[in-house]
mmCIF file of C-alpha atoms in Angstrom:
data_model
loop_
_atom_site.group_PDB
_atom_site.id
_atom_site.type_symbol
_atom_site.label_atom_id
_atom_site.label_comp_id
_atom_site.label_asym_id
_atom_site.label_seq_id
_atom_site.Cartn_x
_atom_site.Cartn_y
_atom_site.Cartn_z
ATOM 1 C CA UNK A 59 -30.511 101.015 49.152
ATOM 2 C CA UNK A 60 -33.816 99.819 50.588
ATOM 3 C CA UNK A 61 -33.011 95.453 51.524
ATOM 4 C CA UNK A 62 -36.068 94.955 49.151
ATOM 5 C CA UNK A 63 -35.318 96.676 46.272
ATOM 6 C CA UNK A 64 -35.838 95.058 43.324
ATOM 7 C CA UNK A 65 -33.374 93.976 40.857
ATOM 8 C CA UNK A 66 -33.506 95.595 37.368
ATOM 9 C CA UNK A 67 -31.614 94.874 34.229
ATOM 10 C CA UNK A 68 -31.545 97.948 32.051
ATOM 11 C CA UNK A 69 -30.842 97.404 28.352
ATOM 12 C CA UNK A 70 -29.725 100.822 26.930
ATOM 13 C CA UNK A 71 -27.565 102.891 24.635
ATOM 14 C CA UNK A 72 -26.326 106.459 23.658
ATOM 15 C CA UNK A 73 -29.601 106.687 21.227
ATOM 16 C CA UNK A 74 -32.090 106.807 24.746
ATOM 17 C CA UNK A 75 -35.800 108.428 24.155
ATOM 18 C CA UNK A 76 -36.120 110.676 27.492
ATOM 19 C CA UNK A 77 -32.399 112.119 26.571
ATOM 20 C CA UNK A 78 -31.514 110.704 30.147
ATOM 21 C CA UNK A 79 -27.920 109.207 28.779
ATOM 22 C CA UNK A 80 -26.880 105.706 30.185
ATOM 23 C CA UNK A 81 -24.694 107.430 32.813
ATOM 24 C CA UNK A 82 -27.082 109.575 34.691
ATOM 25 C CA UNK A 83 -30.145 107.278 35.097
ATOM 26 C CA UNK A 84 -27.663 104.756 35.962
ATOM 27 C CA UNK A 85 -26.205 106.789 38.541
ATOM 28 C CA UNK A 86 -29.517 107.684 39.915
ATOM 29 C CA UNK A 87 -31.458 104.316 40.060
ATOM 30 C CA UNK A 88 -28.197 103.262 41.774
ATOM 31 C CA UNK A 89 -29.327 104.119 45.494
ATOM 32 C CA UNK A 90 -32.537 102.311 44.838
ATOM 33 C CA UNK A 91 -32.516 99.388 42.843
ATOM 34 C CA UNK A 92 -30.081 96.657 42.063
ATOM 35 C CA UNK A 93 -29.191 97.308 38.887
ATOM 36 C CA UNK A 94 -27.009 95.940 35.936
ATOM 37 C CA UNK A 95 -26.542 97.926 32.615
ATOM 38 C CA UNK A 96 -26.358 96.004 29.430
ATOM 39 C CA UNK A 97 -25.168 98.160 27.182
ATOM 40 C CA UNK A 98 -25.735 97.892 23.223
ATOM 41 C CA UNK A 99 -25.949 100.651 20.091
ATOM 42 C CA UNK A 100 -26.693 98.278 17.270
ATOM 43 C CA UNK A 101 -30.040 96.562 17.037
ATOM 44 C CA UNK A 102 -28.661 94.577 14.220
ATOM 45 C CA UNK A 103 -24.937 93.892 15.897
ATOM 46 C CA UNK A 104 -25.572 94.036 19.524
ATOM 47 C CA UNK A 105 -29.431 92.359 19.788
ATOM 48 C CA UNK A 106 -27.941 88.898 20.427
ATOM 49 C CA UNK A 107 -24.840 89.604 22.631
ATOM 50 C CA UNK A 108 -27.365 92.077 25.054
ATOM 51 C CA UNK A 109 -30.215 88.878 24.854
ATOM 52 C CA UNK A 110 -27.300 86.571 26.491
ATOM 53 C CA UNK A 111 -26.378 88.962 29.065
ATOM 54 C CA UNK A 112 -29.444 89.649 30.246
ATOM 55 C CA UNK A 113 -30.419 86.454 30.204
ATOM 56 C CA UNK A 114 -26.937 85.608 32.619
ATOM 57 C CA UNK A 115 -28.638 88.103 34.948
ATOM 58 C CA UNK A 116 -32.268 86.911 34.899
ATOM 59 C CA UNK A 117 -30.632 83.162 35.370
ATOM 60 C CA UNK A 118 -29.718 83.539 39.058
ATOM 61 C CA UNK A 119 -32.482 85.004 41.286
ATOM 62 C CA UNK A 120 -30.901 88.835 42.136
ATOM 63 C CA UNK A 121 -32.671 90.078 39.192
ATOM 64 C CA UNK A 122 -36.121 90.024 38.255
ATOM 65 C CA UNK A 123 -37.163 92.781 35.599
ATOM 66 C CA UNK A 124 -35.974 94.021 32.533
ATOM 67 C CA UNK A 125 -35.892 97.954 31.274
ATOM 68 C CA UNK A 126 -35.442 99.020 27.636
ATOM 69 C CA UNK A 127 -34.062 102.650 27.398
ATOM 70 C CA UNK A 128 -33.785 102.432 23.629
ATOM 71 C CA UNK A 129 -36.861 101.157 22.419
ATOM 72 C CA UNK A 130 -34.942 99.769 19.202
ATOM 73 C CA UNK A 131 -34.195 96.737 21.534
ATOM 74 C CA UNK A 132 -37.820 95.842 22.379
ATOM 75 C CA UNK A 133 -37.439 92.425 20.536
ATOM 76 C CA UNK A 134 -34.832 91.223 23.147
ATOM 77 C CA UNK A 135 -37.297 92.386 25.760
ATOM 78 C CA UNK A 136 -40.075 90.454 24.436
ATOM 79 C CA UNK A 137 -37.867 87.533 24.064
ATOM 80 C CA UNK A 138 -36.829 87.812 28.042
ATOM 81 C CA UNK A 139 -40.012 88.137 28.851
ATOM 82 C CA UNK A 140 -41.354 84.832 27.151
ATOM 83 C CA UNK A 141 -37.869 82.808 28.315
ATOM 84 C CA UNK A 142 -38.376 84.138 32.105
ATOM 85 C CA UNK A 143 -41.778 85.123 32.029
ATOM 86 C CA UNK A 144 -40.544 88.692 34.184
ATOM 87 C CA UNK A 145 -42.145 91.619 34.055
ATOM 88 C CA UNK A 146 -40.664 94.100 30.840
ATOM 89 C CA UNK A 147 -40.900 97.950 30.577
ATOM 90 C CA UNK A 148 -39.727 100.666 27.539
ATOM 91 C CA UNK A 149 -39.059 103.863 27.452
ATOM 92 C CA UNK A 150 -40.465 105.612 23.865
ATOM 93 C CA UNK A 151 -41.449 108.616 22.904
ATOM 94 C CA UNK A 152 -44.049 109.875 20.505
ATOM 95 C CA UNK A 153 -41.397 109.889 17.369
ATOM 96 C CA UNK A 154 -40.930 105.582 18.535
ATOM 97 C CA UNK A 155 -44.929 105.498 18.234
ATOM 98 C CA UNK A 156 -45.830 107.202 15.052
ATOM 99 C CA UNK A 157 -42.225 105.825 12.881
ATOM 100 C CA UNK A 158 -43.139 104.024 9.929
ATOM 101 C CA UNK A 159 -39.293 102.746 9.432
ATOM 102 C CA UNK A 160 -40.039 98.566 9.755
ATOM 103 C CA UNK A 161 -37.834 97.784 12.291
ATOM 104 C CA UNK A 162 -39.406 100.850 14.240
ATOM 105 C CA UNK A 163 -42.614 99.322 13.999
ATOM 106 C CA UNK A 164 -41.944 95.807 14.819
ATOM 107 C CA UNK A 165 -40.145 97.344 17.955
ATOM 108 C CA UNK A 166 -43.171 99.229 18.807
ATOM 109 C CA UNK A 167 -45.363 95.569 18.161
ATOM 110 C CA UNK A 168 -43.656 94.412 20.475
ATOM 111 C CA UNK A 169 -43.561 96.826 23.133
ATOM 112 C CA UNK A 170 -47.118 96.806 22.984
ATOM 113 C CA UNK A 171 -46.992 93.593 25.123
ATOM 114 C CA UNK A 172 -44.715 95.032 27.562
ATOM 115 C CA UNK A 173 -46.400 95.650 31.267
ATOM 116 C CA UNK A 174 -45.588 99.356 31.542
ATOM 117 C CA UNK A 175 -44.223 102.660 29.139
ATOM 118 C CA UNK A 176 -42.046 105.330 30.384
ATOM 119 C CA UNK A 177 -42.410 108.384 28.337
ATOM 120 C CA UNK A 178 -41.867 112.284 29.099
ATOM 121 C CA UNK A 179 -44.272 113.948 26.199
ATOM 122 C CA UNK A 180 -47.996 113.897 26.645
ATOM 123 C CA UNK A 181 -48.564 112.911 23.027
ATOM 124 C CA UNK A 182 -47.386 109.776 23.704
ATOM 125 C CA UNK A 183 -49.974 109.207 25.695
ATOM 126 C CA UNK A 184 -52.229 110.025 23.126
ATOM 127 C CA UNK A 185 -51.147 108.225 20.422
ATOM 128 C CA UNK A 186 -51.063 105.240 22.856
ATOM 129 C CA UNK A 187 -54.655 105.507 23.614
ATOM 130 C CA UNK A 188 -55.520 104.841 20.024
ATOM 131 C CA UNK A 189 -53.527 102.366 19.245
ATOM 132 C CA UNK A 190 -52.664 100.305 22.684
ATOM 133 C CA UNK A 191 -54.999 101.260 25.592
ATOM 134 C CA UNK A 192 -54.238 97.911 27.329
ATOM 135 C CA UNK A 193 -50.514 99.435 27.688
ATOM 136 C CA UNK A 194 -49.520 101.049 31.124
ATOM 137 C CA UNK A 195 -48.453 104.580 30.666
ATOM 138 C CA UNK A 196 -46.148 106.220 33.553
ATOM 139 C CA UNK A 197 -44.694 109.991 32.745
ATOM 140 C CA UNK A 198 -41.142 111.004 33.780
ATOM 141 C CA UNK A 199 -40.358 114.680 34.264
ATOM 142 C CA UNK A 200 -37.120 115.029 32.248
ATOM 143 C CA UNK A 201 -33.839 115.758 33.654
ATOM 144 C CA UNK A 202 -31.865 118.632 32.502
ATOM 145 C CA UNK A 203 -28.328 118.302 31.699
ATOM 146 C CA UNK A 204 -25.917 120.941 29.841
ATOM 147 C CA UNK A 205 -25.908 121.184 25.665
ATOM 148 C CA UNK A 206 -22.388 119.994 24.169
ATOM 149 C CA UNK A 207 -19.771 121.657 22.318
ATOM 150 C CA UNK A 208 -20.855 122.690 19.097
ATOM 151 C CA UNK A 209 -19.103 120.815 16.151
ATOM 152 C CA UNK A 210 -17.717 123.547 13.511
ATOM 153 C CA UNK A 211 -20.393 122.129 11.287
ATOM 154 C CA UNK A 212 -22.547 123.595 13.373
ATOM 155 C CA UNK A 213 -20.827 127.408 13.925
ATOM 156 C CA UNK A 214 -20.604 127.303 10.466
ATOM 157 C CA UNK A 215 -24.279 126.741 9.611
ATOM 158 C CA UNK A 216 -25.096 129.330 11.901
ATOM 159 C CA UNK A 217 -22.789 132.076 10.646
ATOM 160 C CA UNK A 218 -24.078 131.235 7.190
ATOM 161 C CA UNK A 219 -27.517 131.801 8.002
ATOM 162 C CA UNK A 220 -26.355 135.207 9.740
ATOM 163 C CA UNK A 221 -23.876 136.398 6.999
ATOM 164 C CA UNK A 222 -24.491 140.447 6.586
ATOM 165 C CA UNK A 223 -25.789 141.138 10.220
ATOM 166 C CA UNK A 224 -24.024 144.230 11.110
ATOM 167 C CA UNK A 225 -22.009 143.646 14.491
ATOM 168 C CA UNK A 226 -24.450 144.936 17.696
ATOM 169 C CA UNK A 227 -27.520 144.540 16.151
ATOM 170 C CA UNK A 228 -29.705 142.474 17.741
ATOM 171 C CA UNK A 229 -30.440 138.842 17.082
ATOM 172 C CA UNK A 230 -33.587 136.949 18.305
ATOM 173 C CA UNK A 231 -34.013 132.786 18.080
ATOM 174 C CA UNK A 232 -37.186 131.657 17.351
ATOM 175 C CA UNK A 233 -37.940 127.881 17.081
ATOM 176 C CA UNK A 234 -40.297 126.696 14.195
ATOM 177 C CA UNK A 235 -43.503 125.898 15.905
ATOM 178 C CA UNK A 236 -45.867 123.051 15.429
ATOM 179 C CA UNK A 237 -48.721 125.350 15.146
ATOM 180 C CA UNK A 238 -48.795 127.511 12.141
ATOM 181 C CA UNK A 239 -50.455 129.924 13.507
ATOM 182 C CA UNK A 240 -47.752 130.164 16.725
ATOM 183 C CA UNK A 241 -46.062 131.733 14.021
ATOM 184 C CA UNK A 242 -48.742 133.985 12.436
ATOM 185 C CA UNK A 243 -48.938 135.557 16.127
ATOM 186 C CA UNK A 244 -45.307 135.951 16.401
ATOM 187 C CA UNK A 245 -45.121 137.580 12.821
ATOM 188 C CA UNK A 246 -48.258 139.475 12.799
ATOM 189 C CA UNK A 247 -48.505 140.634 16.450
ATOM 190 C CA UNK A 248 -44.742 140.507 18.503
ATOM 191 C CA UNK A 249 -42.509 140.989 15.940
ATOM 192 C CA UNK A 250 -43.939 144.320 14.232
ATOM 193 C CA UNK A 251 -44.179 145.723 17.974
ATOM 194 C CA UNK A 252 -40.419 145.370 18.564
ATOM 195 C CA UNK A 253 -38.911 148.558 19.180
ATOM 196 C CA UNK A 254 -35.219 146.911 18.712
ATOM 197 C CA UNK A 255 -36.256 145.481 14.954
ATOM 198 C CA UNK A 256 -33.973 142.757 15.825
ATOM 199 C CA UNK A 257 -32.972 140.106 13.469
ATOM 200 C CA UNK A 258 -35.065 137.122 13.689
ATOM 201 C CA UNK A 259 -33.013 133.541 13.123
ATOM 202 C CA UNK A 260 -36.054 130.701 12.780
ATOM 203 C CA UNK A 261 -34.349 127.398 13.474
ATOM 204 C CA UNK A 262 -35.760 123.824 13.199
ATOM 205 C CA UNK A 263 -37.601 124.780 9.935
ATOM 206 C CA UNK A 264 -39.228 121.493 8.191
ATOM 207 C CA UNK A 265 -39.801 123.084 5.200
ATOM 208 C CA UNK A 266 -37.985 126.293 3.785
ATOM 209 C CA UNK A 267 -40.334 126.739 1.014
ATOM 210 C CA UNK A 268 -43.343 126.985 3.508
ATOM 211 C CA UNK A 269 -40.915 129.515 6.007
ATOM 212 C CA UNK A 270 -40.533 131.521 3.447
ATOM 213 C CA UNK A 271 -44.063 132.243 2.053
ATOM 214 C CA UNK A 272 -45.119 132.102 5.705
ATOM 215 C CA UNK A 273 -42.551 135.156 5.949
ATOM 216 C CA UNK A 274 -43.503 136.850 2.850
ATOM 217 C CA UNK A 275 -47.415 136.253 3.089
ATOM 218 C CA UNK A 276 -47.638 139.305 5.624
ATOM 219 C CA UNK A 277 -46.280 142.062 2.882
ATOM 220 C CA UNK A 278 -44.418 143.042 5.986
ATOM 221 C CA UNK A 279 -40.453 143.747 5.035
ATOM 222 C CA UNK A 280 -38.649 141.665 8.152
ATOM 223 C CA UNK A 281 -34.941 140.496 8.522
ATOM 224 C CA UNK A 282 -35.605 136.472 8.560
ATOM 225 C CA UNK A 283 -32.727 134.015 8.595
ATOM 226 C CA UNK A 284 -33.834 130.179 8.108
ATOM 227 C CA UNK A 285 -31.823 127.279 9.466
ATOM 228 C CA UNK A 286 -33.593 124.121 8.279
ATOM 229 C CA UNK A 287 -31.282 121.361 9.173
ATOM 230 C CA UNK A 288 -32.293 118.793 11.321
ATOM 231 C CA UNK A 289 -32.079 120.316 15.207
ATOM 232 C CA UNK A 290 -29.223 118.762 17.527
ATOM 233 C CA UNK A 291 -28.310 119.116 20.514
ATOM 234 C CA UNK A 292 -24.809 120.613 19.333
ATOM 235 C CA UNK A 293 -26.510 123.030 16.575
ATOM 236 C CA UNK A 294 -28.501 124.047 19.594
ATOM 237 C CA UNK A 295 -25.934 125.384 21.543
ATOM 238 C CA UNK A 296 -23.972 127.113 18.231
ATOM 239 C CA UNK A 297 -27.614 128.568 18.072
ATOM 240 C CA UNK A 298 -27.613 129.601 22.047
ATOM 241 C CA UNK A 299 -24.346 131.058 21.526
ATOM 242 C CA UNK A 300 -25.168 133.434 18.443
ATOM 243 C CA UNK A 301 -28.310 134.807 19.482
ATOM 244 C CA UNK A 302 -29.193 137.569 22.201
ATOM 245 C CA UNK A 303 -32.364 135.416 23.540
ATOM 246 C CA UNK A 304 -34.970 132.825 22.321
ATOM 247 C CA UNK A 305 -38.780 133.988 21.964
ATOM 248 C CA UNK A 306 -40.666 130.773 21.466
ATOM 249 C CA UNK A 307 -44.194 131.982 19.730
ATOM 250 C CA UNK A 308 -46.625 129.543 21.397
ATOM 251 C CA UNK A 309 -49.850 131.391 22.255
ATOM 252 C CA UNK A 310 -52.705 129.095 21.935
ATOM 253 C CA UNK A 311 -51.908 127.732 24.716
ATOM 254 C CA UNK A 312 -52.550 123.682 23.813
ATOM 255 C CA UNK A 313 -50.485 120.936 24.577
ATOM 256 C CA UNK A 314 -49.163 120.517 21.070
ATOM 257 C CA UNK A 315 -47.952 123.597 20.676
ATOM 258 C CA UNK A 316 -44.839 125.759 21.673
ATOM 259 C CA UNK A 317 -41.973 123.159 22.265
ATOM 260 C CA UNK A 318 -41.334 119.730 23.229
ATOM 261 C CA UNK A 319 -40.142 119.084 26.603
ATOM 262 C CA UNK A 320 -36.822 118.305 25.956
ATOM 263 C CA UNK A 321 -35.842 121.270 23.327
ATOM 264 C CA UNK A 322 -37.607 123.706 25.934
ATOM 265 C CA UNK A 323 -35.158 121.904 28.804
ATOM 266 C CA UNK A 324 -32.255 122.868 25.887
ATOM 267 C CA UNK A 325 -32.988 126.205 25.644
ATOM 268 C CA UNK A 326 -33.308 126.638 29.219
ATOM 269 C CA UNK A 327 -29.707 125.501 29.969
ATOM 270 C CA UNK A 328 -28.760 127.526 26.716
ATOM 271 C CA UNK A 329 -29.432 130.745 28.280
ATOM 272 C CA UNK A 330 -32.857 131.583 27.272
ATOM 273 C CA UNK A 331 -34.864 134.173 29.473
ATOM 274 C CA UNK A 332 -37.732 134.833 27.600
ATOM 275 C CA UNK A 333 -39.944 131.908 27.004
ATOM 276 C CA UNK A 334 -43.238 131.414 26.699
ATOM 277 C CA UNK A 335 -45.777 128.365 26.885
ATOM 278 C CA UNK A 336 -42.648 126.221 26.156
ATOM 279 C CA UNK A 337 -43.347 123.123 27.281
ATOM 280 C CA UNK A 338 -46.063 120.329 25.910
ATOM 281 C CA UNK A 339 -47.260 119.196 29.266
ATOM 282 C CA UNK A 340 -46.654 122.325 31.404
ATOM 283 C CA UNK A 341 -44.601 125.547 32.078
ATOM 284 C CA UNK A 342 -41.280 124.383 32.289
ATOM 285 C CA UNK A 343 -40.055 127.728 33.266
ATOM 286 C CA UNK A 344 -41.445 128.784 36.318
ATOM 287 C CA UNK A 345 -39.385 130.705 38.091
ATOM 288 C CA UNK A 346 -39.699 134.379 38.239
ATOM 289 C CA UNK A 347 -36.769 135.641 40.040
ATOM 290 C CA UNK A 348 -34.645 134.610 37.237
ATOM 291 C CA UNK A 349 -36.775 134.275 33.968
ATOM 292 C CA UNK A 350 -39.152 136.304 32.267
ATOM 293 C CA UNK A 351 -42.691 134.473 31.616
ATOM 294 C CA UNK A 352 -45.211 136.954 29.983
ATOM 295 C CA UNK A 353 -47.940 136.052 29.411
ATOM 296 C CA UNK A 354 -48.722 134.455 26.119
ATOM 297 C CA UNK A 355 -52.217 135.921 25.766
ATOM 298 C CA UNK A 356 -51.029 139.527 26.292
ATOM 299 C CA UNK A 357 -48.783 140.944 23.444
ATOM 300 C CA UNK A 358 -48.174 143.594 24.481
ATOM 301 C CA UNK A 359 -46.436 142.231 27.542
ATOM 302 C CA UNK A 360 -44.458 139.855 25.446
ATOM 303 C CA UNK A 361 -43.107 142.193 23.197
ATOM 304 C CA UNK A 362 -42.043 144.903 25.632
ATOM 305 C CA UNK A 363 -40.438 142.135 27.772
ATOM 306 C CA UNK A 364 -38.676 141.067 24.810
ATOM 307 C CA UNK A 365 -37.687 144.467 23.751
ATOM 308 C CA UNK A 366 -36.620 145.001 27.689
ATOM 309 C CA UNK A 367 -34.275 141.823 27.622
ATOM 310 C CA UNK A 368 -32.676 142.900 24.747
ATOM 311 C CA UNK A 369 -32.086 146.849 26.043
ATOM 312 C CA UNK A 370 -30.111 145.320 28.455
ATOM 313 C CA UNK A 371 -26.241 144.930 28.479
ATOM 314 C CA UNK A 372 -24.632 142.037 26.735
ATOM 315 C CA UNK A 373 -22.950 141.244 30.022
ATOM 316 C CA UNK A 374 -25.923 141.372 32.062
ATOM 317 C CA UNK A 375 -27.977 139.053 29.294
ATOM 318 C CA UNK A 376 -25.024 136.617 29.986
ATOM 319 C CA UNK A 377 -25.013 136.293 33.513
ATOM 320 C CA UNK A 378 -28.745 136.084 33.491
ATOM 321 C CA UNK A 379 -28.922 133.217 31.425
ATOM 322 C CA UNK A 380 -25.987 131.722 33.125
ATOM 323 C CA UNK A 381 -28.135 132.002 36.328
ATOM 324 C CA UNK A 382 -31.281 130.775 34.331
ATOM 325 C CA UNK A 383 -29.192 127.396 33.394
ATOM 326 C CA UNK A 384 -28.180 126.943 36.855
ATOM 327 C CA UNK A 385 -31.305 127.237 38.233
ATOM 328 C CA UNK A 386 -32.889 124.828 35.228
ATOM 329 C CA UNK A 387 -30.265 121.894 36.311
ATOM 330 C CA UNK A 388 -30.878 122.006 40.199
ATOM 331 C CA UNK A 389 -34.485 121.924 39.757
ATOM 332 C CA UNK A 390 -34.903 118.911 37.186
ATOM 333 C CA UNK A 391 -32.135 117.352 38.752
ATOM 334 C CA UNK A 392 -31.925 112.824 38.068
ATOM 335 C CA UNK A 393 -33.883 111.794 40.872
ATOM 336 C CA UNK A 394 -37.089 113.283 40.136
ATOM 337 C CA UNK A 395 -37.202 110.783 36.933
ATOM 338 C CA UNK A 396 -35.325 108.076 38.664
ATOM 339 C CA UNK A 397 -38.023 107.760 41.764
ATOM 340 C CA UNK A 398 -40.708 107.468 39.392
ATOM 341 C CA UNK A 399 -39.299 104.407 37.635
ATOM 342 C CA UNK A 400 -37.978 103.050 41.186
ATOM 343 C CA UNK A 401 -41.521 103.065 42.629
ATOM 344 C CA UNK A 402 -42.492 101.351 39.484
ATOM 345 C CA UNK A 403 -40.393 98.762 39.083
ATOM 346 C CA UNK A 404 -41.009 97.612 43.030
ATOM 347 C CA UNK A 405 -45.057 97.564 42.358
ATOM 348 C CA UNK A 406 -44.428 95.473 39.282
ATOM 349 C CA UNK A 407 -42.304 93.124 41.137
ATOM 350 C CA UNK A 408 -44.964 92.667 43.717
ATOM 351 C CA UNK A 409 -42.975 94.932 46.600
ATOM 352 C CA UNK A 410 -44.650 98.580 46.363
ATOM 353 C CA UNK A 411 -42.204 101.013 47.704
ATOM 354 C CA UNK A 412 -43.323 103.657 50.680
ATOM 355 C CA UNK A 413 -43.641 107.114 50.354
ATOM 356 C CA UNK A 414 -40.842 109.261 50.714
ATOM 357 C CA UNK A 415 -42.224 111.042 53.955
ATOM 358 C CA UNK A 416 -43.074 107.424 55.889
ATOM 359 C CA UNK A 417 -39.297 106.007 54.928
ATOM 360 C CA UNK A 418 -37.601 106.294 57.624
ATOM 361 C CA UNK A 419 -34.762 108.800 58.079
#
């Protein structure tokens, strides 16, 4: 640990925005900052006890800033901030922005006064600019980390959705874009080119009424299965489990479209070798020795590649999207997001930190 790092109290809980968990980003800001970890899950419950602990901290000089991982806890921050007059940073995400629950927003009101924003989605950035362009934002590439154990609730939901598949025929999960017409080109343009005629299990669906005459508007007759609960990471990985691979239909091409970072970082670590324009800010899967990326402007290379991944052996899809998740972990590994909020906490604190390639070895 650099003698000059600067001392951070981090006020955080299991409910964190860039799905970093308390343990990992602690872990990683470890080797360069001085940090202390608050911990607190209840706005209501905990808001008090975590304003009197950080305040212990901020009492004696070794600590001099304050993070909020779970932007529910923005009040306390705002309240350090006026007591100690330090320097105050958030993590949110666009969800945090755009909530109209009350406490939500008050958070939010007061984050607005914080000196910098932490955020891994691009539409935060956006919404920020409308609202709050006085507000610092910094983006943090997201850190993969491995999907839990399904719960049965879970299995169960998705063996409902797939009751009367015959055993070996194929089964294809395809996340409910943003775009509606992500899905037009999937329905109109991939799916009728399939030469397996797999199953296709939609999952994440907002609205089954509008799935279904999305499905039915084509005259087309297609095996659809809907899932429309809300997606978790543990439905997730029953979903990863039950399907042969993912085709995510994002062809325009535009930030909004496709997946969110994190669900495309899911899928990734779920097995998922065919994916395309998955990721709101950029290509998340970029690797060609272990992934297939077609082209989302070419359909014709989508749907053979699909149709190729699928011709394969069961075996062979496994250990390719074992060697997919493997690759997925090592390359967004902790300290890739933890070295961009080290640098920034040391320029907020008045001590800029040197580049990696003039720190001495």
């Amino acid at each position: 640990m650099p003698a000059d790092a600067p001392g951070v109290v981090l006020i955080a809980s299991q409910r964190d925005p860039l799905r970093l968990g308390d343990r990992g980003l602690i872990d990683a800001l470890g080797p360069r900052v001085r940090l202390t970890h608050v911990p607190a899950s209840s706005p209501l419950r905990h808001s008090f006890r975590a304003f009197t602990h950080a305040s212990a901290a901020l009492a004696g000089s070794e600590f001099e800033l304050v993070h909020i991982l779970d932007p529910r806890f923005a009040p306390v921050g705002h309240a350090l901030r006026r007591r100690f007059g330090v320097p105050v940073t958030v993590s949110i995400t666009t969800a945090d922005v755009t909530s109209r629950h009350p406490w939500d927003r008050l958070s939010i009101g007061c984050a607005r006064r914080f000196d910098e924003a932490f955020a891994t989605d691009q539409a935060v950035s956006d919404a920020l600019r409308l609202t709050t362009p006085a507000l610092r934002l910094s983006m943090v590439a997201p850190a993969a980390s491995e999907l839990p154990w399904p719960s049965p609730r879970d299995v169960a939901d998705v063996a409902r959705a797939l009751r009367g598949v015959r055993p070996g025929r194929a089964v294809v999960g395809v996340p409910w874009p943003a775009n509606r017409n992500d899905f037009r080109w999937f329905r109109d343009l991939i799916q009728p080119a399939l030469a397996a005629r797999p199953v296709c299990l939609l999952f994440g669906v907002r609205s089954r009424r509008e799935a279904r005459w999305m499905i039915h508007s084509s005259g087309r007759q297609s095996d659809y299965r809907l899932i429309s609960r809300p997606l978790r990471a543990g439905a997730l990985a029953a979903i990863a489990r039950a399907v042969d691979a993912f085709a995510v239909p994002a062809p325009s091409g535009s930030e909004r479209s496709g997946l969110s970072t994190d669900l495309a970082l899911a899928l990734a670590v779920g097995g998922a070798p065919v994916v395309s324009g998955a990721s709101s800010r950029r290509p998340v899967f970029a690797h060609e020795d272990n992934a297939f990326l077609p082209d989302p402007d070419d359909e014709r290379a989508f749907a053979s590649t699909l149709d190729s991944l699928l011709a394969l052996p069961a075996v062979q899809r496994h250990f390719l999207g074992e060697e997919f998740a493997r690759f997925t972990l090592e390359r967004w590994p902790w300290d890739a997001a933890a070295e961009v909020y080290a640098d920034r906490f040391a320029a907020l604190v008045g001590r800029p930190s040197l580049p990696v390639e003039w720190r001495a070895a």
